[in-house]
PDB file of C-alpha atoms in Angstrom:
ATOM      1  CA  MET A   1     -27.392  80.999 -97.265  1.00 88.00           C
ATOM      2  CA  THR A   2     -24.494  78.980 -95.882  1.00 92.00           C
ATOM      3  CA  ILE A   3     -25.480  75.470 -94.791  1.00 94.00           C
ATOM      4  CA  GLN A   4     -23.666  72.242 -93.870  1.00 96.00           C
ATOM      5  CA  GLN A   5     -22.990  69.566 -96.464  1.00 97.00           C
ATOM      6  CA  LEU A   6     -22.069  66.017 -95.512  1.00 98.00           C
ATOM      7  CA  SER A   7     -19.492  64.198 -97.625  1.00 96.00           C
ATOM      8  CA  VAL A   8     -19.696  60.451 -97.097  1.00 97.00           C
ATOM      9  CA  PHE A   9     -16.913  58.264 -98.455  1.00 94.00           C
ATOM     10  CA  LEU A  10     -18.235  55.035 -99.946  1.00 93.00           C
ATOM     11  CA  GLU A  11     -16.590  51.865-101.183  1.00 88.00           C
ATOM     12  CA  ASN A  12     -17.273  51.099-104.830  1.00 84.00           C
ATOM     13  CA  ARG A  13     -19.499  48.090-104.186  1.00 83.00           C
ATOM     14  CA  ALA A  14     -23.140  47.224-104.723  1.00 82.00           C
ATOM     15  CA  GLY A  15     -25.478  48.287-101.930  1.00 87.00           C
ATOM     16  CA  GLN A  16     -23.226  50.868-100.286  1.00 88.00           C
ATOM     17  CA  LEU A  17     -25.446  53.828-101.266  1.00 91.00           C
ATOM     18  CA  SER A  18     -28.569  51.957-100.195  1.00 93.00           C
ATOM     19  CA  GLU A  19     -27.047  51.433 -96.742  1.00 95.00           C
ATOM     20  CA  VAL A  20     -26.717  55.191 -96.313  1.00 96.00           C
ATOM     21  CA  THR A  21     -30.207  56.039 -97.547  1.00 95.00           C
ATOM     22  CA  GLU A  22     -31.779  53.281 -95.444  1.00 96.00           C
ATOM     23  CA  LEU A  23     -29.986  54.436 -92.292  1.00 97.00           C
ATOM     24  CA  LEU A  24     -31.121  58.015 -92.846  1.00 97.00           C
ATOM     25  CA  ALA A  25     -34.709  56.976 -93.648  1.00 97.00           C
ATOM     26  CA  GLN A  26     -34.973  54.737 -90.579  1.00 97.00           C
ATOM     27  CA  ASN A  27     -33.889  57.667 -88.407  1.00 97.00           C
ATOM     28  CA  GLY A  28     -36.173  60.302 -89.902  1.00 97.00           C
ATOM     29  CA  VAL A  29     -33.492  62.289 -91.739  1.00 97.00           C
ATOM     30  CA  ASP A  30     -34.787  63.934 -94.928  1.00 94.00           C
ATOM     31  CA  MET A  31     -32.420  64.221 -97.899  1.00 93.00           C
ATOM     32  CA  GLN A  32     -32.805  67.517 -99.743  1.00 91.00           C
ATOM     33  CA  ALA A  33     -29.962  67.256-102.261  1.00 92.00           C
ATOM     34  CA  LEU A  34     -27.334  64.741-103.241  1.00 92.00           C
ATOM     35  CA  ASN A  35     -24.454  64.346-105.619  1.00 93.00           C
ATOM     36  CA  ILE A  36     -22.119  61.428-106.205  1.00 91.00           C
ATOM     37  CA  ALA A  37     -18.554  61.721-107.459  1.00 88.00           C
ATOM     38  CA  GLU A  38     -16.456  58.631-107.961  1.00 81.00           C
ATOM     39  CA  THR A  39     -12.939  57.422-108.491  1.00 79.00           C
ATOM     40  CA  ALA A  40     -11.726  53.927-109.269  1.00 77.00           C
ATOM     41  CA  ASP A  41     -11.529  53.009-105.577  1.00 80.00           C
ATOM     42  CA  TYR A  42     -14.280  54.931-103.818  1.00 86.00           C
ATOM     43  CA  GLY A  43     -17.180  57.333-104.216  1.00 90.00           C
ATOM     44  CA  VAL A  44     -18.010  60.553-102.433  1.00 93.00           C
ATOM     45  CA  LEU A  45     -21.675  61.095-101.637  1.00 95.00           C
ATOM     46  CA  ARG A  46     -22.403  64.771-100.993  1.00 95.00           C
ATOM     47  CA  LEU A  47     -25.628  65.283 -99.046  1.00 95.00           C
ATOM     48  CA  ILE A  48     -27.762  68.144 -97.869  1.00 95.00           C
ATOM     49  CA  VAL A  49     -30.150  66.930 -95.172  1.00 96.00           C
ATOM     50  CA  ASP A  50     -32.582  68.554 -92.756  1.00 95.00           C
ATOM     51  CA  LEU A  51     -30.650  67.314 -89.687  1.00 96.00           C
ATOM     52  CA  PRO A  52     -26.931  67.390 -90.621  1.00 97.00           C
ATOM     53  CA  GLN A  53     -25.478  66.876 -87.128  1.00 96.00           C
ATOM     54  CA  ARG A  54     -27.765  63.931 -86.435  1.00 97.00           C
ATOM     55  CA  ALA A  55     -27.058  62.402 -89.844  1.00 98.00           C
ATOM     56  CA  ALA A  56     -23.291  62.790 -89.434  1.00 98.00           C
ATOM     57  CA  ALA A  57     -23.380  61.146 -86.008  1.00 97.00           C
ATOM     58  CA  LEU A  58     -25.507  58.235 -87.271  1.00 97.00           C
ATOM     59  CA  LEU A  59     -23.275  57.623 -90.255  1.00 97.00           C
ATOM     60  CA  LYS A  60     -20.107  57.747 -88.149  1.00 97.00           C
ATOM     61  CA  GLU A  61     -21.648  55.344 -85.607  1.00 97.00           C
ATOM     62  CA  HIS A  62     -22.192  52.891 -88.477  1.00 96.00           C
ATOM     63  CA  GLY A  63     -18.594  53.061 -89.690  1.00 96.00           C
ATOM     64  CA  PHE A  64     -18.848  55.623 -92.481  1.00 96.00           C
ATOM     65  CA  ILE A  65     -16.224  58.300 -92.947  1.00 96.00           C
ATOM     66  CA  VAL A  66     -18.050  61.643 -92.950  1.00 97.00           C
ATOM     67  CA  ARG A  67     -16.819  65.202 -93.441  1.00 96.00           C
ATOM     68  CA  GLU A  68     -18.904  68.328 -92.829  1.00 96.00           C
ATOM     69  CA  THR A  69     -18.341  71.261 -95.190  1.00 94.00           C
ATOM     70  CA  PRO A  70     -19.936  74.698 -95.395  1.00 95.00           C
ATOM     71  CA  VAL A  71     -21.626  75.287 -98.756  1.00 96.00           C
ATOM     72  CA  VAL A  72     -23.979  77.954-100.055  1.00 95.00           C
ATOM     73  CA  GLN A  73     -27.548  77.157-101.046  1.00 93.00           C
ATOM     74  CA  ALA A  74     -28.828  79.763-103.487  1.00 91.00           C
ATOM     75  CA  PRO A  75     -32.189  80.436-105.098  1.00 90.00           C
ATOM     76  CA  VAL A  76     -32.193  80.444-108.895  1.00 90.00           C
ATOM     77  CA  PRO A  77     -35.084  81.719-111.005  1.00 86.00           C
ATOM     78  CA  ASP A  78     -36.628  78.670-112.677  1.00 84.00           C
ATOM     79  CA  ARG A  79     -36.682  80.047-116.211  1.00 87.00           C
ATOM     80  CA  PRO A  80     -34.357  80.067-119.205  1.00 91.00           C
ATOM     81  CA  GLY A  81     -31.274  82.081-118.276  1.00 93.00           C
ATOM     82  CA  GLY A  82     -32.014  82.028-114.532  1.00 90.00           C
ATOM     83  CA  LEU A  83     -28.890  80.080-113.625  1.00 92.00           C
ATOM     84  CA  ASN A  84     -26.789  82.105-116.049  1.00 94.00           C
ATOM     85  CA  ALA A  85     -27.744  85.362-114.297  1.00 92.00           C
ATOM     86  CA  VAL A  86     -26.596  83.949-110.948  1.00 93.00           C
ATOM     87  CA  LEU A  87     -23.367  82.560-112.419  1.00 95.00           C
ATOM     88  CA  ARG A  88     -22.608  85.861-114.150  1.00 95.00           C
ATOM     89  CA  SER A  89     -22.890  87.706-110.807  1.00 94.00           C
ATOM     90  CA  ILE A  90     -20.629  85.154-109.135  1.00 95.00           C
ATOM     91  CA  ALA A  91     -18.048  85.535-111.929  1.00 96.00           C
ATOM     92  CA  LYS A  92     -18.166  89.357-111.693  1.00 95.00           C
ATOM     93  CA  ALA A  93     -17.355  89.030-107.985  1.00 95.00           C
ATOM     94  CA  ASP A  94     -14.304  86.907-108.962  1.00 95.00           C
ATOM     95  CA  ILE A  95     -15.531  83.877-106.995  1.00 96.00           C
ATOM     96  CA  ASP A  96     -14.294  80.497-108.223  1.00 95.00           C
ATOM     97  CA  ILE A  97     -16.848  77.695-107.967  1.00 96.00           C
ATOM     98  CA  GLU A  98     -15.206  74.424-106.910  1.00 94.00           C
ATOM     99  CA  TYR A  99     -18.368  72.433-107.682  1.00 92.00           C
ATOM    100  CA  MET A 100     -22.144  72.802-107.682  1.00 94.00           C
ATOM    101  CA  TYR A 101     -25.271  70.678-107.871  1.00 91.00           C
ATOM    102  CA  SER A 102     -29.028  71.144-107.676  1.00 89.00           C
ATOM    103  CA  VAL A 103     -31.399  70.726-104.757  1.00 86.00           C
ATOM    104  CA  LEU A 104     -34.346  68.333-105.136  1.00 75.00           C
ATOM    105  CA  GLY A 105     -37.670  70.047-105.900  1.00 74.00           C
ATOM    106  CA  GLN A 106     -38.640  73.711-105.955  1.00 71.00           C
ATOM    107  CA  ARG A 107     -39.980  76.266-103.516  1.00 72.00           C
ATOM    108  CA  ASN A 108     -41.989  79.352-104.449  1.00 74.00           C
ATOM    109  CA  GLY A 109     -41.209  78.943-108.147  1.00 72.00           C
ATOM    110  CA  LEU A 110     -37.472  78.926-107.508  1.00 76.00           C
ATOM    111  CA  ALA A 111     -34.967  76.179-108.107  1.00 79.00           C
ATOM    112  CA  TYR A 112     -32.022  75.972-105.692  1.00 84.00           C
ATOM    113  CA  MET A 113     -28.359  75.214-106.274  1.00 84.00           C
ATOM    114  CA  VAL A 114     -25.604  74.257-103.853  1.00 89.00           C
ATOM    115  CA  PHE A 115     -22.227  75.929-104.417  1.00 89.00           C
ATOM    116  CA  ARG A 116     -18.882  74.963-102.881  1.00 90.00           C
ATOM    117  CA  VAL A 117     -16.569  77.982-102.841  1.00 92.00           C
ATOM    118  CA  ALA A 118     -13.506  79.032-100.843  1.00 90.00           C
ATOM    119  CA  ASP A 119     -15.330  81.967 -99.197  1.00 90.00           C
ATOM    120  CA  PRO A 120     -19.000  81.149 -98.488  1.00 90.00           C
ATOM    121  CA  GLU A 121     -19.592  84.491 -96.734  1.00 90.00           C
ATOM    122  CA  LYS A 122     -18.474  86.433 -99.806  1.00 91.00           C
ATOM    123  CA  LEU A 123     -20.834  84.416-101.986  1.00 88.00           C
ATOM    124  CA  ASP A 124     -23.677  84.982 -99.488  1.00 88.00           C
ATOM    125  CA  GLY A 125     -23.091  88.719 -99.887  1.00 89.00           C
ATOM    126  CA  VAL A 126     -23.145  88.548-103.696  1.00 90.00           C
ATOM    127  CA  LEU A 127     -26.342  86.502-103.674  1.00 86.00           C
ATOM    128  CA  ALA A 128     -28.037  88.839-101.175  1.00 86.00           C
ATOM    129  CA  GLY A 129     -27.500  91.649-103.682  1.00 82.00           C
ATOM    130  CA  LEU A 130     -29.431  89.718-106.327  1.00 81.00           C
ATOM    131  CA  GLN A 131     -32.638  89.507-104.296  1.00 67.00           C
TER     132      GLN A 131
END
């Protein structure tokens, strides 16, 4: 399923991440997945939240640079080889994964992954065929 990811650009300084999480918590926004990538000068916090438009607006109001990106959230059987089966199907469909990360927790015995790809609709179609 295609969902919205927020990418928040952060200065590399102590407390910057805490400012984001505190702002979201104070405003009732639930984080479902996160990933941090960093360079020498800044970090990129990738977030999946329950209220992406609200979170983006709040963060922008507080001076953060935020980008919204469509990503695909996919169920993965939580067993040895479960992720490999999904990745094999994605590779057979000739879809290049730009990056991926896991969602916090499980639902119905399934783990979930977030995939960034050039064509989210194509990936949605591949994943629908797996279910």
